[in-house]
Amino acid sequence: MTQPVAGFRSRLDALAPVRRTAFMATLTERLLPNAGFYAEANGTASALDATRELRKLLDLVWEQLRVREAKIDFSLQAEKVAVFEPDEADESFGARRALEAVMALTACIDVLVSEESEAALKVSRLSADGVRALIDLQAGEGVEQEALEALIREHPLMEDEHDFQDTVLESVEVPRLESNDWRALKQLGRNEDVSNLGLSLQE
């Protein structure tokens, strides 16, 4: 598993719960296309349509963050997310990446029902682990572990992942989050509809 550096984790732990949830929601935005592509591959929906449906659920998380008084039944929303879970028997690469997206979205919803201090770290690792898995797959068999670790560390996708998470963390560490900041975080997570794996809904 990819482990965030100590400084990153300590900064994440130091965030107020609402800011940690915003960090999670922003990373989750970027993961959702992966679940969309899996739905398309299995003929259940187009990648764009599936991603839109998942984002509607994530929009409720954003609404709760912006409007603390909002009364949203997140237990019901969690049931809707479960529809997008891959079959347990499917151990394909696409299924695992889709599951990461669903798990991240579920974590965002669950944390609003019952605060979990490790939830943000969990989503951070889910995102980075998906990138690691892709690089590992592309490397193929026969690569020595030390060489593989170096490849993963220096790969553009992993560098982009680290840069993205750093940017998100810096964005939620600002002294005060105004209405424009919430919109900016959401847009940052959308990442022009490109997932953490470099897959684009626009292709």
Coordinates of N, CA and C in Angstrom, one line a residue:
M1 N 0.8 -1.2 0.0 CA 0.0 0.0 0.0 C 0.9 1.2 0.0
T2 N 0.5 2.3 -0.7 CA 1.2 3.5 -0.7 C 0.9 4.3 0.6
Q3 N 2.0 4.6 1.3 CA 1.8 5.3 2.5 C 2.2 6.8 2.4
P4 N 1.3 7.7 2.8 CA 1.7 9.1 2.7 C 2.8 9.4 3.7
V5 N 3.6 10.4 3.4 CA 4.8 10.7 4.2 C 4.2 11.3 5.5
A6 N 5.0 11.2 6.6 CA 4.6 11.6 7.9 C 4.1 13.0 8.0
G7 N 4.8 13.9 7.3 CA 4.4 15.3 7.3 C 3.0 15.5 6.7
F8 N 2.7 14.8 5.6 CA 1.4 14.9 5.0 C 0.3 14.4 5.9
R9 N 0.6 13.2 6.5 CA -0.4 12.7 7.4 C -0.7 13.6 8.6
S10 N 0.3 14.1 9.2 CA 0.2 15.0 10.4 C -0.7 16.2 10.0
R11 N -0.5 16.8 8.8 CA -1.3 17.9 8.3 C -2.7 17.5 8.1
L12 N -2.9 16.3 7.6 CA -4.2 15.8 7.4 C -5.0 15.6 8.7
D13 N -4.3 15.0 9.7 CA -4.8 14.8 11.0 C -5.2 16.1 11.7
A14 N -4.4 17.1 11.4 CA -4.6 18.4 12.1 C -5.9 19.2 11.6
L15 N -6.4 18.7 10.4 CA -7.6 19.4 9.9 C -8.8 19.2 10.7
A16 N -9.7 20.2 10.7 CA -11.0 20.1 11.3 C -11.8 19.0 10.5
P17 N -12.7 18.3 11.1 CA -13.5 17.3 10.4 C -14.1 17.7 9.1
V18 N -14.7 19.0 9.0 CA -15.3 19.4 7.8 C -14.2 19.6 6.7
R19 N -13.0 20.0 7.1 CA -12.0 20.2 6.1 C -11.4 18.8 5.6
R20 N -11.3 17.9 6.5 CA -10.9 16.5 6.1 C -11.9 15.9 5.1
T21 N -13.2 16.1 5.4 CA -14.3 15.6 4.5 C -14.2 16.3 3.1
A22 N -13.9 17.6 3.1 CA -13.7 18.3 1.9 C -12.5 17.7 1.1
F23 N -11.4 17.4 1.8 CA -10.3 16.7 1.2 C -10.7 15.4 0.5
M24 N -11.5 14.6 1.2 CA -12.0 13.4 0.7 C -12.9 13.5 -0.5
A25 N -13.8 14.5 -0.4 CA -14.7 14.7 -1.5 C -14.0 15.1 -2.8
T26 N -13.0 15.9 -2.6 CA -12.2 16.4 -3.8 C -11.5 15.3 -4.5
L27 N -10.8 14.4 -3.6 CA -10.2 13.2 -4.2 C -11.2 12.3 -4.9
T28 N -12.3 12.1 -4.2 CA -13.4 11.2 -4.7 C -13.9 11.7 -6.1
E29 N -14.0 13.0 -6.3 CA -14.5 13.5 -7.6 C -13.6 13.0 -8.7
R30 N -12.3 12.9 -8.4 CA -11.3 12.5 -9.5 C -11.4 11.0 -9.7
L31 N -11.9 10.2 -8.7 CA -11.9 8.8 -8.8 C -13.2 8.3 -9.5
L32 N -14.2 9.0 -9.5 CA -15.5 8.5 -10.0 C -15.5 8.1 -11.5
P33 N -14.8 8.8 -12.4 CA -14.8 8.3 -13.8 C -14.3 6.8 -13.9
N34 N -13.5 6.3 -13.0 CA -13.1 4.9 -13.0 C -14.2 4.0 -12.9
A35 N -15.2 4.3 -12.0 CA -16.4 3.5 -11.8 C -17.3 3.6 -13.0
G36 N -17.3 4.8 -13.7 CA -18.0 5.0 -14.9 C -17.6 4.1 -16.0
F37 N -16.2 4.1 -16.2 CA -15.7 3.3 -17.3 C -16.0 1.8 -17.0
Y38 N -16.0 1.4 -15.8 CA -16.3 0.0 -15.5 C -17.7 -0.3 -15.8
A39 N -18.6 0.6 -15.5 CA -20.0 0.4 -15.8 C -20.2 0.3 -17.3
E40 N -19.5 1.1 -18.1 CA -19.6 1.1 -19.5 C -19.1 -0.3 -20.1
A41 N -18.0 -0.7 -19.5 CA -17.4 -2.0 -20.0 C -18.3 -3.2 -19.7
N42 N -19.2 -3.0 -18.7 CA -20.1 -4.1 -18.4 C -21.5 -3.9 -18.9
G43 N -21.7 -2.8 -19.8 CA -22.9 -2.6 -20.4 C -24.0 -2.1 -19.6
T44 N -23.8 -1.6 -18.4 CA -24.8 -1.2 -17.5 C -25.2 0.3 -17.7
A45 N -24.2 1.1 -18.2 CA -24.4 2.5 -18.5 C -23.2 3.0 -19.2
S46 N -23.3 4.2 -19.9 CA -22.2 4.8 -20.5 C -21.3 5.3 -19.3
A47 N -20.0 5.5 -19.6 CA -19.1 6.0 -18.6 C -19.5 7.4 -18.1
L48 N -20.0 8.2 -19.0 CA -20.4 9.6 -18.6 C -21.7 9.5 -17.8
D49 N -22.7 8.7 -18.2 CA -23.9 8.6 -17.4 C -23.7 8.1 -16.0
A50 N -22.9 7.0 -15.9 CA -22.6 6.4 -14.6 C -21.9 7.4 -13.7
T51 N -20.9 8.1 -14.3 CA -20.2 9.1 -13.5 C -21.1 10.2 -13.0
R52 N -22.0 10.6 -13.9 CA -22.9 11.7 -13.5 C -23.8 11.2 -12.3
E53 N -24.3 10.0 -12.4 CA -25.1 9.5 -11.3 C -24.4 9.4 -10.0
L54 N -23.1 9.0 -10.0 CA -22.3 9.0 -8.8 C -22.0 10.4 -8.3
R55 N -21.8 11.3 -9.2 CA -21.5 12.7 -8.8 C -22.8 13.3 -8.2
K56 N -24.0 12.9 -8.6 CA -25.2 13.5 -7.9 C -25.2 13.1 -6.5
L57 N -24.7 11.9 -6.1 CA -24.6 11.5 -4.7 C -23.5 12.3 -4.0
L58 N -22.4 12.5 -4.7 CA -21.3 13.2 -4.1 C -21.7 14.7 -3.9
D59 N -22.6 15.2 -4.8 CA -23.1 16.6 -4.7 C -23.8 16.8 -3.4
L60 N -24.4 15.8 -2.8 CA -25.1 15.9 -1.5 C -24.1 16.1 -0.4
V61 N -22.9 15.4 -0.6 CA -21.9 15.6 0.4 C -21.4 17.1 0.4
W62 N -21.2 17.6 -0.8 CA -20.8 19.0 -1.0 C -21.8 19.9 -0.4
E63 N -23.1 19.6 -0.6 CA -24.2 20.5 -0.1 C -24.1 20.5 1.5
Q64 N -23.9 19.3 2.1 CA -23.9 19.2 3.5 C -22.7 20.0 4.1
L65 N -21.6 20.0 3.3 CA -20.4 20.8 3.7 C -20.6 22.3 3.7
R66 N -21.3 22.7 2.6 CA -21.6 24.1 2.4 C -22.7 24.6 3.3
V67 N -23.7 23.8 3.5 CA -24.9 24.2 4.3 C -25.0 23.2 5.5
R68 N -24.4 23.6 6.6 CA -24.4 22.7 7.8 C -25.7 22.3 8.3
E69 N -26.7 23.2 8.0 CA -28.1 22.9 8.5 C -28.9 22.0 7.6
A70 N -28.3 21.6 6.5 CA -29.0 20.7 5.5 C -29.4 19.4 6.2
K71 N -30.6 19.0 5.9 CA -31.0 17.7 6.5 C -31.1 16.6 5.4
I72 N -30.0 15.8 5.3 CA -29.9 14.8 4.2 C -29.8 13.5 4.9
D73 N -30.6 12.5 4.4 CA -30.6 11.1 4.9 C -29.4 10.4 4.2
F74 N -28.3 10.4 4.8 CA -27.1 9.8 4.2 C -27.1 8.3 4.3
S75 N -27.9 7.8 5.2 CA -28.1 6.3 5.2 C -28.7 5.8 3.9
L76 N -29.7 6.6 3.5 CA -30.4 6.2 2.2 C -29.4 6.4 1.0
Q77 N -28.6 7.4 1.1 CA -27.6 7.7 0.0 C -26.6 6.6 -0.1
A78 N -26.2 6.0 1.0 CA -25.2 4.9 1.0 C -25.8 3.7 0.3
E79 N -27.1 3.5 0.4 CA -27.7 2.4 -0.3 C -27.7 2.6 -1.8
K80 N -27.8 3.8 -2.2 CA -27.8 4.1 -3.7 C -26.4 3.9 -4.3
V81 N -25.4 4.2 -3.5 CA -24.0 4.0 -3.9 C -23.7 2.6 -4.1
A82 N -24.2 1.7 -3.3 CA -24.0 0.3 -3.3 C -24.3 -0.3 -4.6
V83 N -25.3 0.3 -5.4 CA -25.7 -0.2 -6.7 C -24.5 -0.3 -7.6
F84 N -23.5 0.6 -7.4 CA -22.4 0.7 -8.4 C -21.2 -0.2 -8.0
E85 N -21.4 -0.9 -6.9 CA -20.3 -1.8 -6.5 C -20.1 -3.0 -7.5
P86 N -18.9 -3.3 -7.9 CA -18.6 -4.4 -8.8 C -19.0 -5.7 -8.1
D87 N -19.3 -6.7 -8.9 CA -19.6 -8.0 -8.4 C -18.3 -8.5 -7.6
E88 N -18.6 -9.1 -6.4 CA -17.5 -9.6 -5.6 C -16.6 -10.6 -6.3
A89 N -17.2 -11.3 -7.2 CA -16.4 -12.4 -7.9 C -15.5 -11.8 -9.0
D90 N -15.7 -10.5 -9.4 CA -14.9 -9.9 -10.4 C -13.7 -9.3 -9.8
E91 N -12.5 -9.9 -10.1 CA -11.3 -9.4 -9.6 C -10.4 -8.7 -10.7
S92 N -11.1 -8.3 -11.7 CA -10.4 -7.6 -12.8 C -9.8 -6.3 -12.4
F93 N -8.9 -5.8 -13.1 CA -8.3 -4.5 -12.8 C -9.4 -3.4 -12.8
G94 N -10.3 -3.4 -13.8 CA -11.3 -2.4 -13.8 C -12.3 -2.4 -12.6
A95 N -12.6 -3.7 -12.2 CA -13.5 -3.8 -11.1 C -12.8 -3.3 -9.8
R96 N -11.5 -3.5 -9.6 CA -10.8 -3.0 -8.4 C -10.8 -1.5 -8.4
R97 N -10.6 -0.9 -9.6 CA -10.5 0.6 -9.6 C -11.9 1.2 -9.4
A98 N -13.0 0.5 -9.9 CA -14.3 0.9 -9.7 C -14.7 0.8 -8.2
L99 N -14.2 -0.3 -7.6 CA -14.5 -0.5 -6.1 C -13.8 0.6 -5.3
E100 N -12.6 1.0 -5.7 CA -11.9 2.1 -5.0 C -12.8 3.4 -5.0
A101 N -13.3 3.7 -6.2 CA -14.2 4.9 -6.3 C -15.4 4.8 -5.4
V102 N -16.1 3.6 -5.5 CA -17.3 3.4 -4.6 C -16.9 3.5 -3.2
M103 N -15.8 2.9 -2.8 CA -15.4 2.9 -1.4 C -15.1 4.4 -0.9
A104 N -14.5 5.2 -1.8 CA -14.2 6.5 -1.5 C -15.4 7.3 -1.3
L105 N -16.4 7.2 -2.2 CA -17.7 7.8 -2.1 C -18.4 7.4 -0.8
T106 N -18.4 6.1 -0.6 CA -19.1 5.6 0.7 C -18.4 6.2 1.9
A107 N -17.1 6.3 1.9 CA -16.4 6.9 3.0 C -16.8 8.4 3.3
C108 N -17.0 9.1 2.2 CA -17.5 10.5 2.3 C -18.8 10.6 2.9
I109 N -19.7 9.7 2.5 CA -21.1 9.7 3.1 C -21.0 9.2 4.5
D110 N -20.3 8.1 4.8 CA -20.3 7.6 6.2 C -19.7 8.5 7.2
V111 N -18.7 9.3 6.8 CA -18.1 10.2 7.7 C -19.0 11.3 8.2
L112 N -20.0 11.6 7.4 CA -21.0 12.6 7.8 C -22.1 12.0 8.7
V113 N -22.1 10.7 8.8 CA -23.0 10.1 9.7 C -22.3 9.8 11.0
S114 N -21.1 9.3 10.9 CA -20.3 9.0 12.1 C -18.8 9.3 11.8
E115 N -18.3 10.3 12.4 CA -16.9 10.8 12.2 C -15.9 9.7 12.4
E116 N -15.0 9.5 11.4 CA -13.9 8.5 11.5 C -12.6 9.2 11.2
S117 N -11.8 9.3 12.2 CA -10.5 10.1 12.0 C -9.6 9.6 10.9
E118 N -9.7 8.3 10.6 CA -8.8 7.7 9.6 C -9.4 7.7 8.2
A119 N -10.6 8.2 8.0 CA -11.3 8.2 6.7 C -10.6 8.9 5.6
A120 N -10.0 10.1 5.9 CA -9.3 10.9 4.9 C -8.1 10.2 4.5
L121 N -7.4 9.6 5.4 CA -6.2 8.8 5.1 C -6.5 7.6 4.2
K122 N -7.6 7.0 4.5 CA -8.1 5.9 3.7 C -8.3 6.2 2.3
V123 N -9.0 7.4 2.0 CA -9.3 7.8 0.7 C -8.0 8.2 0.0
S124 N -7.1 8.9 0.7 CA -5.8 9.2 0.1 C -5.1 8.0 -0.4
R125 N -5.1 6.9 0.4 CA -4.4 5.7 0.0 C -5.1 5.0 -1.1
L126 N -6.5 5.0 -1.1 CA -7.2 4.4 -2.2 C -6.8 5.0 -3.6
S127 N -6.7 6.3 -3.6 CA -6.4 7.0 -4.8 C -5.0 6.7 -5.3
A128 N -4.0 6.8 -4.4 CA -2.6 6.5 -4.7 C -2.4 5.0 -5.1
D129 N -3.1 4.1 -4.4 CA -3.0 2.7 -4.7 C -3.5 2.3 -6.0
G130 N -4.5 3.0 -6.5 CA -5.0 2.8 -7.9 C -4.0 3.1 -8.9
V131 N -3.3 4.2 -8.7 CA -2.2 4.6 -9.6 C -1.1 3.6 -9.6
R132 N -0.7 3.2 -8.4 CA 0.3 2.2 -8.2 C 0.0 0.9 -8.9
A133 N -1.3 0.5 -8.8 CA -1.7 -0.7 -9.5 C -1.6 -0.6 -11.0
L134 N -1.9 0.5 -11.6 CA -1.8 0.7 -13.0 C -0.4 0.6 -13.5
I135 N 0.5 1.3 -12.8 CA 1.9 1.3 -13.1 C 2.5 -0.1 -13.0
D136 N 2.1 -0.8 -12.0 CA 2.5 -2.2 -11.8 C 2.0 -3.1 -13.0
L137 N 0.8 -2.9 -13.4 CA 0.2 -3.7 -14.5 C 0.9 -3.4 -15.8
Q138 N 1.2 -2.1 -16.0 CA 1.9 -1.7 -17.2 C 3.3 -2.2 -17.3
A139 N 4.0 -2.4 -16.1 CA 5.3 -2.8 -16.0 C 5.5 -4.3 -16.4
G140 N 4.4 -5.1 -16.2 CA 4.4 -6.5 -16.5 C 5.2 -7.3 -15.5
E141 N 5.3 -8.6 -15.8 CA 5.9 -9.5 -14.9 C 7.4 -9.5 -15.1
G142 N 8.2 -10.0 -14.2 CA 9.6 -10.1 -14.3 C 10.4 -8.9 -13.9
V143 N 9.7 -7.9 -13.4 CA 10.5 -6.7 -13.0 C 10.8 -6.8 -11.5
E144 N 12.1 -6.7 -11.1 CA 12.5 -6.8 -9.7 C 11.8 -5.7 -8.9
Q145 N 11.5 -6.1 -7.6 CA 10.8 -5.2 -6.7 C 11.4 -3.8 -6.6
E146 N 12.7 -3.8 -6.4 CA 13.4 -2.6 -6.3 C 13.3 -1.7 -7.5
A147 N 13.4 -2.3 -8.7 CA 13.2 -1.5 -9.9 C 11.8 -1.1 -10.1
L148 N 10.8 -1.9 -9.7 CA 9.4 -1.6 -9.8 C 9.1 -0.4 -8.8
E149 N 9.6 -0.4 -7.6 CA 9.4 0.7 -6.7 C 9.9 2.0 -7.2
A150 N 11.1 1.9 -7.9 CA 11.7 3.2 -8.5 C 10.8 3.6 -9.6
L151 N 10.3 2.7 -10.4 CA 9.4 3.1 -11.5 C 8.2 3.7 -11.1
I152 N 7.6 3.2 -10.0 CA 6.4 3.7 -9.5 C 6.6 5.1 -8.9
R153 N 7.7 5.2 -8.2 CA 8.0 6.5 -7.5 C 8.2 7.6 -8.6
E154 N 8.8 7.3 -9.7 CA 9.2 8.3 -10.7 C 8.2 8.4 -11.8
H155 N 7.2 7.6 -11.8 CA 6.2 7.6 -12.9 C 5.5 8.9 -12.9
P156 N 5.2 9.5 -14.1 CA 4.5 10.8 -14.2 C 3.1 10.7 -13.5
L157 N 2.4 9.6 -13.6 CA 1.1 9.5 -13.0 C 1.2 9.5 -11.5
M158 N 2.2 8.9 -10.9 CA 2.4 9.0 -9.5 C 2.8 10.3 -9.0
E159 N 3.7 11.0 -9.8 CA 4.1 12.3 -9.5 C 2.9 13.3 -9.5
D160 N 2.0 13.0 -10.5 CA 0.8 13.8 -10.6 C -0.1 13.6 -9.5
E161 N -0.2 12.3 -9.0 CA -1.1 12.0 -7.9 C -0.6 12.7 -6.6
H162 N 0.7 12.7 -6.4 CA 1.2 13.3 -5.2 C 1.0 14.8 -5.3
D163 N 1.2 15.4 -6.5 CA 1.0 16.9 -6.6 C -0.4 17.2 -6.4
F164 N -1.3 16.4 -6.9 CA -2.7 16.7 -6.8 C -3.2 16.6 -5.3
Q165 N -2.7 15.6 -4.6 CA -3.1 15.5 -3.2 C -2.5 16.6 -2.4
D166 N -1.3 17.0 -2.7 CA -0.7 18.2 -2.0 C -1.5 19.4 -2.3
T167 N -1.9 19.6 -3.5 CA -2.6 20.8 -3.9 C -4.0 20.9 -3.1
V168 N -4.6 19.7 -3.1 CA -5.9 19.6 -2.4 C -5.7 19.9 -0.9
L169 N -4.7 19.4 -0.3 CA -4.5 19.6 1.1 C -4.2 21.1 1.4
E170 N -3.4 21.7 0.6 CA -3.1 23.1 0.7 C -4.4 23.9 0.6
S171 N -5.2 23.5 -0.3 CA -6.5 24.2 -0.6 C -7.4 24.2 0.6
V172 N -7.4 23.1 1.4 CA -8.3 23.0 2.5 C -7.7 23.5 3.8
E173 N -6.4 23.9 3.7 CA -5.7 24.4 4.9 C -5.8 26.0 5.0
V174 N -6.5 26.6 4.0 CA -6.6 28.1 4.1 C -7.3 28.5 5.3
P175 N -7.0 29.7 5.8 CA -7.6 30.1 7.1 C -9.2 30.1 7.1
R176 N -9.8 30.4 6.1 CA -11.3 30.4 6.0 C -11.8 29.9 4.7
L177 N -12.7 29.0 4.7 CA -13.3 28.5 3.4 C -14.6 29.2 3.1
E178 N -14.5 30.0 2.0 CA -15.6 30.8 1.6 C -16.4 30.0 0.6
S179 N -17.6 30.6 0.1 CA -18.4 29.9 -0.8 C -17.7 29.6 -2.1
N180 N -16.9 30.5 -2.6 CA -16.1 30.3 -3.8 C -15.1 29.2 -3.6
D181 N -14.6 29.0 -2.4 CA -13.6 28.0 -2.2 C -14.2 26.6 -2.3
W182 N -15.4 26.4 -1.9 CA -16.1 25.1 -2.0 C -16.2 24.8 -3.5
R183 N -16.6 25.8 -4.3 CA -16.8 25.5 -5.7 C -15.5 25.2 -6.4
A184 N -14.4 25.9 -5.9 CA -13.1 25.7 -6.5 C -12.6 24.3 -6.2
L185 N -12.8 23.8 -5.0 CA -12.4 22.5 -4.6 C -13.1 21.4 -5.5
K186 N -14.4 21.6 -5.6 CA -15.2 20.7 -6.5 C -14.6 20.7 -7.9
Q187 N -14.4 21.8 -8.4 CA -13.8 21.9 -9.8 C -12.4 21.3 -9.9
L188 N -11.6 21.5 -8.8 CA -10.3 20.9 -8.8 C -10.4 19.4 -8.9
G189 N -11.4 18.8 -8.1 CA -11.6 17.4 -8.1 C -12.0 16.9 -9.4
R190 N -12.9 17.6 -10.1 CA -13.3 17.2 -11.4 C -12.2 17.0 -12.4
N191 N -11.1 17.8 -12.2 CA -9.9 17.6 -13.0 C -10.1 17.5 -14.5
E192 N -11.1 18.3 -15.0 CA -11.4 18.3 -16.4 C -11.8 16.9 -16.9
D193 N -12.5 16.2 -16.0 CA -13.1 14.9 -16.3 C -12.0 13.8 -16.6
V194 N -10.8 14.0 -16.0 CA -9.7 13.0 -16.1 C -9.5 12.4 -14.8
S195 N -9.5 11.1 -14.7 CA -9.4 10.4 -13.5 C -7.9 10.3 -13.0
N196 N -7.7 9.8 -11.8 CA -6.3 9.6 -11.3 C -5.5 8.7 -12.2
L197 N -6.1 7.9 -13.0 CA -5.4 7.0 -13.9 C -5.1 7.6 -15.2
G198 N -5.5 8.8 -15.4 CA -5.3 9.5 -16.7 C -6.4 9.2 -17.7
L199 N -7.5 8.6 -17.3 CA -8.6 8.2 -18.2 C -9.5 9.4 -18.3
S200 N -9.9 9.8 -19.5 CA -10.7 10.9 -19.7 C -12.1 10.6 -20.2
L201 N -13.1 11.2 -19.6 CA -14.5 11.0 -20.1 C -14.7 11.6 -21.4
Q202 N -13.9 12.5 -21.8 CA -14.0 13.2 -23.1 C -13.5 12.5 -24.3
E203 N -12.8 11.4 -24.0 CA -12.2 10.6 -25.1 C -13.3 9.9 -25.9

